[in-house]
């Protein structure tokens, strides 16, 4: 009965992300949040930003790009903001024509762009205008739109396999704190190797430092979380933690960004270490710097894993309590 219950839980953990992703594909993308810029003459930009903010079901932070004293052309300002990663997208309005331009980075996936265009078309139609999409190459970007998700999925798989190998060789639980530290160092070393291989594979022309750090941190944190689960549940923790680590990465593999997932999966996925790693990897490939919150989330998960590892002996069943008295030696004849 216990084995059946364990298999049922594992099946549920693996099925939830698949069902959520399929539901998203059938029902159409629903964008939860985005930071959008409006590039137009100051009065028009502010008016459109204010009207967009009041629309029901428009979860955007819409900001005007051009100030009254700004001499930069609207298109140039929008292109720079999107290319540098300061905005998710930007709408350029030319009052001399009836077509507005939506600028989106080439590293955005097609479902994300479609959802963004559908939402912003509502604003354009309200003013009797149309909307067309143009893509902007991020500054120094490398790889395709799906590359960050694929990298994170590979890093997660590597971390799980490394921990599984360590557990098969040395047991599910470290015998001493020193052995536990050695396990974490081994996982981190493999993460650094993953980072170097990732740079060679997808970003050979870049500096590569940010991507190596991202890979090392991701593999280390995922591995530490799996080790923490094993330290509490024994070898069964490997299966439970593996399901939890693989689940949030499945939408990334299918090219569905976290901001397009259905509720409540959207909320749960956003606090996962995999999604934080995806944001960090994307910024590393785009050579932008907007993942401070993601690094904080990764650090929080690392702290949870370390705290669990440090206290596991006190909370693991059978780890505490009085020792059994040594059996008395058999009497000699």
XYZ file of C-alpha atoms in Angstrom, residues 10-20:
11
model
C 5.117 10.675 -8.099
C 2.691 10.278 -10.992
C 0.701 13.285 -9.806
C 3.822 15.427 -9.444
C 4.858 14.612 -12.997
C 1.345 14.922 -14.461
C 0.494 18.354 -13.043
C 2.937 20.364 -15.207
C 1.982 18.360 -18.297
C -1.736 18.978 -17.713
C -1.126 22.671 -17.015
